[in-house]
Short mmCIF file of C-alpha atoms in Angstrom, two decimals:
data_model
loop_
_atom_site.label_atom_id
_atom_site.label_comp_id
_atom_site.label_asym_id
_atom_site.label_seq_id
_atom_site.Cartn_x
_atom_site.Cartn_y
_atom_site.Cartn_z
CA UNK C 24 119.69 95.19 -12.76
CA UNK C 25 118.37 92.15 -10.81
CA UNK C 26 118.27 92.75 -7.20
CA UNK C 27 119.40 89.94 -5.08
CA UNK C 28 116.82 87.91 -3.14
CA UNK C 29 115.96 88.90 0.41
CA UNK C 30 115.90 85.93 3.24
CA UNK C 31 112.47 85.45 4.40
CA UNK C 32 111.89 83.62 7.89
CA UNK C 33 111.78 79.97 7.56
CA UNK C 34 112.76 80.17 3.93
CA UNK C 35 116.18 78.72 2.42
CA UNK C 36 117.81 81.06 -0.28
CA UNK C 37 119.43 78.88 -3.27
CA UNK C 38 122.36 80.02 -4.52
CA UNK C 39 124.31 78.79 -7.88
CA UNK C 40 126.68 77.04 -5.49
CA UNK C 41 123.54 74.57 -4.51
CA UNK C 42 122.90 73.74 -7.95
CA UNK C 43 124.61 70.65 -9.24
CA UNK C 44 124.47 71.94 -12.68
CA UNK C 45 124.62 76.14 -12.41
CA UNK C 46 124.96 76.61 -16.09
CA UNK C 47 121.25 75.72 -16.69
CA UNK C 48 120.15 78.20 -14.35
CA UNK C 49 120.51 82.04 -15.00
CA UNK C 50 120.14 84.46 -12.34
CA UNK C 51 116.77 85.21 -12.92
CA UNK C 52 115.74 81.51 -12.97
CA UNK C 53 117.41 81.53 -9.44
CA UNK C 54 115.74 84.64 -8.04
CA UNK C 55 112.38 82.93 -9.42
CA UNK C 56 113.06 79.47 -7.63
CA UNK C 57 113.70 81.55 -4.42
CA UNK C 58 110.50 82.98 -4.22
CA UNK C 59 109.05 79.60 -4.12
CA UNK C 60 108.20 77.70 -0.58
CA UNK C 61 110.97 75.36 0.74
CA UNK C 62 109.44 72.25 -0.67
CA UNK C 63 108.70 73.76 -4.29
CA UNK C 64 112.23 74.98 -4.29
CA UNK C 65 113.66 71.31 -3.68
CA UNK C 66 111.39 69.88 -6.35
CA UNK C 67 112.60 72.51 -8.90
CA UNK C 68 116.02 71.92 -8.26
CA UNK C 69 115.45 68.25 -8.58
CA UNK C 70 113.89 68.66 -11.64
CA UNK C 71 116.69 70.88 -13.28
CA UNK C 72 119.30 68.34 -12.26
CA UNK C 73 117.13 65.45 -13.83
CA UNK C 74 116.83 67.10 -17.04
CA UNK C 75 120.45 67.93 -17.31
CA UNK C 76 121.42 64.34 -16.54
CA UNK C 77 119.07 63.30 -19.74
CA UNK C 78 120.85 65.74 -21.80
CA UNK C 79 123.97 64.00 -21.01
CA UNK C 80 122.96 60.37 -21.52
CA UNK C 81 120.91 60.82 -24.39
CA UNK C 82 123.99 60.89 -26.89
CA UNK C 83 125.43 57.66 -24.66
CA UNK C 84 122.23 56.01 -25.14
CA UNK C 85 122.29 56.23 -28.90
CA UNK C 86 125.70 55.28 -29.22
CA UNK C 87 125.15 52.18 -27.33
CA UNK C 88 122.11 51.48 -29.64
CA UNK C 89 123.80 52.05 -32.68
CA UNK C 90 126.60 49.94 -31.46
CA UNK C 91 124.28 46.79 -31.50
CA UNK C 92 124.96 46.30 -35.54
CA UNK C 93 127.91 47.58 -37.72
CA UNK C 94 127.54 47.63 -41.72
CA UNK C 95 130.86 47.99 -43.44
CA UNK C 96 131.26 48.20 -47.11
CA UNK C 97 134.83 47.76 -49.25
CA UNK C 98 136.96 51.01 -49.69
CA UNK C 99 136.63 52.69 -52.98
CA UNK C 100 138.69 51.31 -55.75
CA UNK C 101 140.18 52.65 -59.12
CA UNK C 102 139.94 49.58 -61.42
CA UNK C 103 141.62 48.61 -64.44
CA UNK C 104 139.32 48.34 -67.64
CA UNK C 105 138.34 44.80 -68.19
CA UNK C 106 139.52 43.80 -64.42
CA UNK C 107 137.02 41.78 -62.16
CA UNK C 108 135.97 43.69 -59.49
CA UNK C 109 134.47 42.53 -56.16
CA UNK C 110 132.72 44.89 -53.46
CA UNK C 111 131.49 43.41 -50.24
CA UNK C 112 128.97 44.76 -47.68
CA UNK C 113 129.41 42.88 -44.24
CA UNK C 114 127.04 43.06 -41.44
CA UNK C 115 128.13 42.36 -37.86
CA UNK C 116 126.98 42.68 -34.33
CA UNK C 117 128.34 42.93 -30.90
CA UNK C 118 125.70 41.17 -29.64
CA UNK C 119 124.78 37.49 -30.47
CA UNK C 120 121.71 36.25 -32.48
CA UNK C 121 121.89 39.07 -35.34
CA UNK C 122 118.95 38.34 -37.82
CA UNK C 123 119.37 40.07 -41.09
CA UNK C 124 116.17 40.67 -42.82
CA UNK C 125 116.96 42.54 -46.11
CA UNK C 126 120.16 43.45 -47.37
CA UNK C 127 120.70 45.37 -50.63
CA UNK C 128 123.29 46.86 -53.19
CA UNK C 129 122.21 50.14 -54.81
CA UNK C 130 123.66 52.21 -57.91
CA UNK C 131 122.12 55.52 -58.60
CA UNK C 132 118.94 54.51 -56.71
CA UNK C 133 119.03 51.32 -59.06
CA UNK C 134 118.67 47.97 -57.02
CA UNK C 135 121.43 45.36 -58.35
CA UNK C 136 120.56 42.62 -56.21
CA UNK C 137 119.30 41.97 -52.82
CA UNK C 138 119.05 39.16 -50.21
CA UNK C 139 115.96 38.21 -48.17
CA UNK C 140 115.62 36.86 -44.39
CA UNK C 141 115.94 33.37 -45.79
CA UNK C 142 119.10 34.01 -47.43
CA UNK C 143 117.82 34.06 -51.15
CA UNK C 144 119.82 36.05 -53.56
CA UNK C 145 117.71 37.81 -56.06
CA UNK C 146 119.85 39.68 -58.91
CA UNK C 147 118.22 42.43 -60.32
CA UNK C 148 120.94 44.13 -62.71
CA UNK C 149 120.37 43.31 -66.26
CA UNK C 150 122.71 40.83 -68.11
CA UNK C 151 124.11 43.68 -70.23
CA UNK C 152 125.81 45.14 -67.15
CA UNK C 153 127.94 41.87 -66.28
CA UNK C 154 127.23 42.26 -62.52
CA UNK C 155 125.94 39.53 -60.10
CA UNK C 156 125.82 39.02 -56.33
CA UNK C 157 127.06 36.13 -53.65
CA UNK C 158 125.75 35.90 -50.23
CA UNK C 159 127.30 34.01 -47.42
CA UNK C 160 127.54 34.54 -43.83
CA UNK C 161 126.26 38.07 -43.46
CA UNK C 162 128.35 39.32 -46.26
CA UNK C 163 126.75 40.35 -49.62
CA UNK C 164 129.26 40.51 -52.63
CA UNK C 165 128.59 42.66 -55.76
CA UNK C 166 130.93 41.47 -58.41
CA UNK C 167 131.82 42.77 -61.91
CA UNK C 168 132.77 40.71 -64.69
CA UNK C 169 134.52 43.38 -66.04
CA UNK C 170 135.22 46.75 -65.19
CA UNK C 171 133.73 48.95 -67.88
CA UNK C 172 132.83 53.02 -68.07
CA UNK C 173 129.23 52.19 -66.92
CA UNK C 174 130.32 50.85 -63.67
CA UNK C 175 131.71 54.22 -62.49
CA UNK C 176 129.99 55.77 -59.75
CA UNK C 177 128.88 55.45 -56.02
CA UNK C 178 127.16 52.14 -54.70
CA UNK C 179 125.27 51.97 -51.59
CA UNK C 180 124.33 48.81 -49.50
CA UNK C 181 121.46 49.06 -46.94
CA UNK C 182 120.98 46.75 -44.28
CA UNK C 183 117.50 45.99 -41.83
CA UNK C 184 118.13 43.50 -39.15
CA UNK C 185 116.68 42.56 -35.56
CA UNK C 186 119.52 45.02 -34.31
CA UNK C 187 118.48 47.81 -36.39
CA UNK C 188 118.95 49.39 -39.89
CA UNK C 189 122.04 50.69 -41.48
CA UNK C 190 123.50 51.89 -44.43
CA UNK C 191 126.86 52.65 -46.08
CA UNK C 192 128.64 53.79 -49.54
CA UNK C 193 131.54 53.13 -51.64
CA UNK C 194 132.76 54.34 -55.00
CA UNK C 195 134.27 52.73 -58.20
CA UNK C 196 136.17 54.43 -60.66
CA UNK C 197 138.06 53.43 -63.90
CA UNK C 198 141.70 53.86 -65.00
CA UNK C 199 142.36 55.23 -68.60
CA UNK C 200 141.99 52.69 -71.04
CA UNK C 201 143.96 52.54 -74.35
CA UNK C 202 141.70 50.18 -76.42
CA UNK C 203 142.43 49.18 -80.06
CA UNK C 204 143.65 51.41 -82.66
CA UNK C 205 143.80 51.13 -86.31
CA UNK C 206 145.11 53.18 -89.26
CA UNK C 207 143.84 52.94 -92.78
CA UNK C 208 145.30 54.84 -96.06
CA UNK C 209 142.98 55.31 -98.87
CA UNK C 210 143.11 57.45 -102.22
CA UNK C 211 141.14 60.34 -100.62
CA UNK C 212 141.97 60.51 -96.89
CA UNK C 213 143.74 59.06 -93.92
CA UNK C 214 141.39 57.52 -91.22
CA UNK C 215 142.55 56.28 -87.78
CA UNK C 216 140.06 54.69 -85.51
CA UNK C 217 140.33 53.98 -81.84
CA UNK C 218 137.92 51.79 -80.07
CA UNK C 219 136.90 50.66 -76.44
CA UNK C 220 138.61 54.02 -74.95
CA UNK C 221 138.29 55.56 -71.93
CA UNK C 222 138.16 58.65 -70.95
CA UNK C 223 137.16 60.68 -73.76
CA UNK C 224 140.10 62.39 -75.83
CA UNK C 225 141.46 64.76 -78.70
CA UNK C 226 143.24 63.19 -81.60
CA UNK C 227 146.47 64.79 -82.88
CA UNK C 228 147.66 63.72 -86.22
CA UNK C 229 151.79 63.83 -87.09
CA UNK C 230 153.79 63.72 -90.36
CA UNK C 231 156.99 62.83 -88.92
CA UNK C 232 157.65 65.33 -86.20
CA UNK C 233 155.11 68.01 -87.40
CA UNK C 234 151.99 68.17 -85.61
CA UNK C 235 148.99 68.69 -88.09
CA UNK C 236 146.42 69.19 -85.71
CA UNK C 237 146.58 73.00 -85.62
CA UNK C 238 142.94 73.79 -86.27
CA UNK C 239 143.47 74.23 -90.17
CA UNK C 240 140.41 72.11 -90.51
CA UNK C 241 142.27 69.37 -92.42
CA UNK C 242 141.11 66.80 -90.16
CA UNK C 243 137.63 65.93 -88.71
CA UNK C 244 136.60 63.79 -85.87
CA UNK C 245 133.57 61.75 -84.95
CA UNK C 246 132.87 59.78 -81.68
CA UNK C 247 130.31 57.19 -80.60
CA UNK C 248 129.40 55.67 -76.99
CA UNK C 249 127.99 52.19 -76.80
CA UNK C 250 125.79 50.84 -74.47
CA UNK C 251 128.67 49.87 -72.01
CA UNK C 252 129.97 53.26 -72.12
CA UNK C 253 132.91 52.46 -74.41
CA UNK C 254 134.08 55.27 -76.48
CA UNK C 255 134.69 54.89 -80.41
CA UNK C 256 136.86 57.90 -81.92
CA UNK C 257 137.24 58.16 -85.75
CA UNK C 258 139.58 61.08 -87.59
CA UNK C 259 139.86 61.66 -90.85
CA UNK C 260 142.88 63.59 -92.37
CA UNK C 261 142.74 65.01 -95.85
CA UNK C 262 145.50 63.72 -98.03
CA UNK C 263 148.00 65.74 -99.82
CA UNK C 264 151.21 64.90 -101.78
CA UNK C 265 153.56 64.37 -98.99
CA UNK C 266 154.96 61.03 -98.60
CA UNK C 267 154.37 58.84 -95.48
CA UNK C 268 154.95 57.97 -92.65
CA UNK C 269 151.72 59.59 -91.01
CA UNK C 270 150.70 58.92 -87.17
CA UNK C 271 147.58 59.55 -85.08
CA UNK C 272 147.75 59.72 -81.27
CA UNK C 273 144.83 59.87 -78.93
CA UNK C 274 145.53 62.52 -76.04
CA UNK C 275 143.28 61.90 -72.57
CA UNK C 276 140.96 64.64 -71.68
CA UNK C 277 141.76 63.62 -68.12
CA UNK C 278 145.30 63.41 -67.78
CA UNK C 279 146.56 65.12 -70.72
CA UNK C 280 148.64 62.45 -71.65
CA UNK C 281 148.59 60.19 -75.21
CA UNK C 282 147.08 56.94 -74.27
CA UNK C 283 146.77 55.30 -77.74
CA UNK C 284 148.65 55.90 -81.17
CA UNK C 285 148.88 54.17 -84.37
CA UNK C 286 150.87 54.46 -87.68
CA UNK C 287 148.97 54.75 -91.00
CA UNK C 288 150.70 52.82 -93.44
CA UNK C 289 150.83 53.74 -97.06
CA UNK C 290 149.87 50.42 -99.28
CA UNK C 291 152.60 48.83 -100.90
CA UNK C 292 152.71 49.14 -104.79
CA UNK C 293 151.02 45.94 -106.47
CA UNK C 294 152.61 44.73 -109.58
CA UNK C 295 149.95 43.38 -111.94
CA UNK C 296 151.49 40.04 -113.46
CA UNK C 297 149.91 38.98 -116.69
CA UNK C 298 148.43 35.60 -117.02
CA UNK C 299 150.58 34.24 -119.66
CA UNK C 300 153.61 34.35 -117.63
CA UNK C 301 156.29 32.81 -119.67
CA UNK C 302 157.83 31.11 -116.72
CA UNK C 303 154.12 29.60 -116.11
CA UNK C 304 153.71 28.67 -119.53
CA UNK C 305 156.95 26.94 -119.59
CA UNK C 306 155.93 24.86 -116.65
CA UNK C 307 153.94 22.59 -119.19
CA UNK C 308 156.41 21.79 -121.55
CA UNK C 309 157.31 18.63 -119.81
CA UNK C 310 154.00 17.08 -119.85
CA UNK C 311 153.72 17.98 -123.90
CA UNK C 312 157.18 16.28 -124.13
CA UNK C 313 155.86 13.26 -122.18
CA UNK C 314 152.83 12.99 -124.72
CA UNK C 315 154.51 13.24 -127.68
CA UNK C 316 157.06 10.55 -126.82
CA UNK C 317 154.46 8.16 -125.88
CA UNK C 318 152.31 8.69 -129.34
CA UNK C 319 155.54 8.07 -131.34
CA UNK C 320 156.64 4.87 -129.00
CA UNK C 321 152.95 3.50 -129.74
CA UNK C 322 153.01 4.07 -133.25
CA UNK C 323 156.48 2.16 -133.38
CA UNK C 324 155.17 -0.80 -131.83
CA UNK C 325 152.31 -1.17 -133.97
#
């Protein structure tokens, strides 16, 4: 148990009521302070008060410093396939004379473009990406010529200025893309090909209303991704004696709905026509008749 301090002659006993911020002082600390001489008591009390004041002012000071410069980016977007997309990174300040020393766009820690203190734009992304940047009045715009699977992900913008450094991030997603579908009927098999697809999916074969994709092994599927992230899916179905029509459809692995479908038409029967077609040979008769009468007329005139 902590004993209450006793008054000494010529000394002032300090209690928690005498301290402006009593939460900083425990009973033991108060007892210790009261054991000091009178002048020292005042000094220690002032030190505690000053410390508490700094603790409260530090966040406010930090906030006011951060408020000198602001960096904002475009909100996240879910783009359509092939759509042009623009992400803006804008620097601003509540104070005048904001000087941008460096501003840059990144994707997966890879620099895409940057601007130096003179305002010169440098594009670092390879031409294959179809990405370029434009800069005007403190705003660096990252432009995608046509959204593709390779463009998905998080994009970060970083700023260095005379008012401080900041960074902000946004995200680009891609909607489902049906691409192009083609069906081919050959002697041995039926083939359907889906090109420029996103996302991945499963091929289902139908004969009329019957779903043939029951895992029986009658069909096999191969997939390939190109350098832009587009997916090509090819599925082959073994033929049987059943007449058409056949249909193959691609079900998205993301939404579980069919995003592409095509009929596999049966080739039309071709009738071979003999070269010596009577109708075609008959077309030469008027010419032979003309020459016959021409020779006959010449002989008569002679």
